[in-house]
mmCIF file of C-alpha atoms in Angstrom:
data_model
loop_
_atom_site.group_PDB
_atom_site.id
_atom_site.type_symbol
_atom_site.label_atom_id
_atom_site.label_comp_id
_atom_site.label_asym_id
_atom_site.label_seq_id
_atom_site.Cartn_x
_atom_site.Cartn_y
_atom_site.Cartn_z
ATOM 1 C CA MET A 1 -63.781 36.688 71.886
ATOM 2 C CA VAL A 2 -66.096 39.464 71.162
ATOM 3 C CA ASN A 3 -68.556 37.835 73.513
ATOM 4 C CA LEU A 4 -66.526 38.299 76.932
ATOM 5 C CA GLU A 5 -68.469 36.526 79.754
ATOM 6 C CA GLU A 6 -70.176 38.556 82.067
ATOM 7 C CA THR A 7 -68.117 37.956 85.238
ATOM 8 C CA SER A 8 -64.815 38.533 83.203
ATOM 9 C CA LEU A 9 -66.298 42.412 82.710
ATOM 10 C CA GLU A 10 -67.276 42.314 86.579
ATOM 11 C CA ARG A 11 -63.902 41.363 87.476
ATOM 12 C CA MET A 12 -62.407 44.061 85.578
ATOM 13 C CA GLU A 13 -64.970 46.798 86.529
ATOM 14 C CA ALA A 14 -63.798 45.942 90.152
ATOM 15 C CA LEU A 15 -60.456 46.436 89.165
ATOM 16 C CA LEU A 16 -61.061 50.012 87.316
ATOM 17 C CA SER A 17 -62.957 50.882 90.382
ATOM 18 C CA HIS A 18 -60.278 50.032 92.687
ATOM 19 C CA SER A 19 -58.262 51.952 90.349
ATOM 20 C CA ALA A 20 -60.283 55.129 90.665
ATOM 21 C CA MET A 21 -59.840 54.881 94.731
ATOM 22 C CA GLY A 22 -55.773 54.736 93.655
ATOM 23 C CA VAL A 23 -55.371 51.014 94.486
ATOM 24 C CA HIS A 24 -53.808 49.971 91.508
ATOM 25 C CA VAL A 25 -53.985 46.043 91.560
ATOM 26 C CA LEU A 26 -52.409 45.630 87.988
ATOM 27 C CA PHE A 27 -50.187 47.614 87.783
ATOM 28 C CA ASP A 28 -46.830 48.486 89.679
ATOM 29 C CA ASN A 29 -46.542 52.395 90.962
ATOM 30 C CA ARG A 30 -43.082 52.566 89.111
ATOM 31 C CA SER A 31 -44.743 51.398 85.709
ATOM 32 C CA ILE A 32 -47.467 53.746 86.127
ATOM 33 C CA ALA A 33 -45.512 56.592 87.109
ATOM 34 C CA LYS A 34 -42.810 55.807 84.257
ATOM 35 C CA VAL A 35 -45.336 55.316 81.430
ATOM 36 C CA LEU A 36 -47.358 58.052 81.908
ATOM 37 C CA LYS A 37 -44.401 60.381 82.459
ATOM 38 C CA GLU A 38 -43.368 59.362 78.777
ATOM 39 C CA VAL A 39 -46.484 60.920 77.408
ATOM 40 C CA SER A 40 -46.061 64.565 76.153
ATOM 41 C CA ASP A 41 -48.720 64.335 73.252
ATOM 42 C CA ASP A 42 -51.756 61.989 72.705
ATOM 43 C CA LYS A 43 -52.013 62.321 69.043
ATOM 44 C CA ASP A 44 -50.045 59.115 68.389
ATOM 45 C CA PHE A 45 -52.552 57.608 71.004
ATOM 46 C CA TYR A 46 -55.608 57.743 68.624
ATOM 47 C CA SER A 47 -54.212 56.396 65.414
ATOM 48 C CA PHE A 48 -56.298 53.534 64.120
ATOM 49 C CA GLU A 49 -53.388 51.074 64.301
ATOM 50 C CA LYS A 50 -52.756 51.917 67.995
ATOM 51 C CA MET A 51 -56.174 51.801 68.727
ATOM 52 C CA LYS A 52 -56.796 48.604 67.164
ATOM 53 C CA MET A 53 -53.779 47.369 69.128
ATOM 54 C CA VAL A 54 -55.399 48.886 72.626
ATOM 55 C CA GLN A 55 -58.697 47.209 71.630
ATOM 56 C CA ASP A 56 -57.011 43.800 71.068
ATOM 57 C CA VAL A 57 -54.819 43.938 74.243
ATOM 58 C CA MET A 58 -57.340 44.980 76.594
ATOM 59 C CA THR A 59 -59.816 42.596 75.216
ATOM 60 C CA ALA A 60 -57.043 39.872 76.129
ATOM 61 C CA LEU A 61 -56.836 41.064 79.527
ATOM 62 C CA ILE A 62 -60.319 41.200 80.342
ATOM 63 C CA ALA A 63 -60.966 37.331 79.088
ATOM 64 C CA LYS A 64 -58.580 36.123 81.546
ATOM 65 C CA LYS A 65 -60.334 34.742 84.239
ATOM 66 C CA THR A 66 -58.180 35.074 87.163
ATOM 67 C CA TYR A 67 -55.671 37.743 88.647
ATOM 68 C CA PHE A 68 -52.632 35.520 88.205
ATOM 69 C CA GLU A 69 -53.698 34.771 84.598
ATOM 70 C CA LYS A 70 -54.116 38.615 84.047
ATOM 71 C CA MET A 71 -50.798 39.398 85.468
ATOM 72 C CA ALA A 72 -49.128 36.559 83.445
ATOM 73 C CA TYR A 73 -50.572 38.110 80.485
ATOM 74 C CA LEU A 74 -49.200 41.593 81.509
ATOM 75 C CA GLN A 75 -45.928 40.262 81.988
ATOM 76 C CA ALA A 76 -45.695 38.788 78.513
ATOM 77 C CA LEU A 77 -46.545 42.183 76.723
ATOM 78 C CA ASP A 78 -43.758 43.674 74.652
ATOM 79 C CA THR A 79 -43.002 47.050 75.797
ATOM 80 C CA GLU A 80 -45.293 48.975 73.419
ATOM 81 C CA SER A 81 -48.459 47.152 74.146
ATOM 82 C CA TYR A 82 -47.828 47.037 77.708
ATOM 83 C CA GLN A 83 -47.212 51.253 77.622
ATOM 84 C CA MET A 84 -50.302 51.446 75.407
ATOM 85 C CA LEU A 85 -52.714 49.388 77.738
ATOM 86 C CA VAL A 86 -51.542 51.215 81.027
ATOM 87 C CA ARG A 87 -52.506 54.412 79.173
ATOM 88 C CA ALA A 88 -55.663 53.408 78.091
ATOM 89 C CA TYR A 89 -56.733 51.717 81.636
ATOM 90 C CA PHE A 90 -55.911 54.896 83.378
ATOM 91 C CA HIS A 91 -57.754 56.982 80.265
ATOM 92 C CA ILE A 92 -60.673 54.786 81.229
ATOM 93 C CA VAL A 93 -60.116 55.279 85.213
ATOM 94 C CA GLU A 94 -59.889 58.965 84.979
ATOM 95 C CA ASN A 95 -62.917 59.450 82.638
ATOM 96 C CA THR A 96 -65.156 57.046 84.999
ATOM 97 C CA VAL A 97 -63.621 59.476 88.068
ATOM 98 C CA ARG A 98 -65.047 62.701 86.059
ATOM 99 C CA ALA A 99 -68.343 60.787 85.017
ATOM 100 C CA ASN A 100 -68.995 59.772 88.782
ATOM 101 C CA HIS A 101 -67.712 62.993 90.060
ATOM 102 C CA GLU A 102 -70.123 64.725 87.733
ATOM 103 C CA HIS A 103 -72.874 62.668 88.156
ATOM 104 C CA SER A 104 -72.797 63.515 92.332
ATOM 105 C CA HIS A 105 -73.020 67.229 91.591
#
């Protein structure tokens, strides 16, 4: 699974790009708000175990070829994995927006 298909990565980049513009295709707004509202401290996010879990879940998500496969995968995740994935996804989106904003100046 380490060698993800280039098209899968391109599809994921497109989803991230849409999210950076405020269009969140993979996650509904209520779930996003709930997960991000519960975060009071990111220290737990950076433990080795959590980072490994996020990496595994994100890799599996990226490997899904279609939108419907991605959605089915997300719906099948346990609560903790889903919440960690949402947090990681939006960290990526936020960092992408920041990087693009800094490059434009």
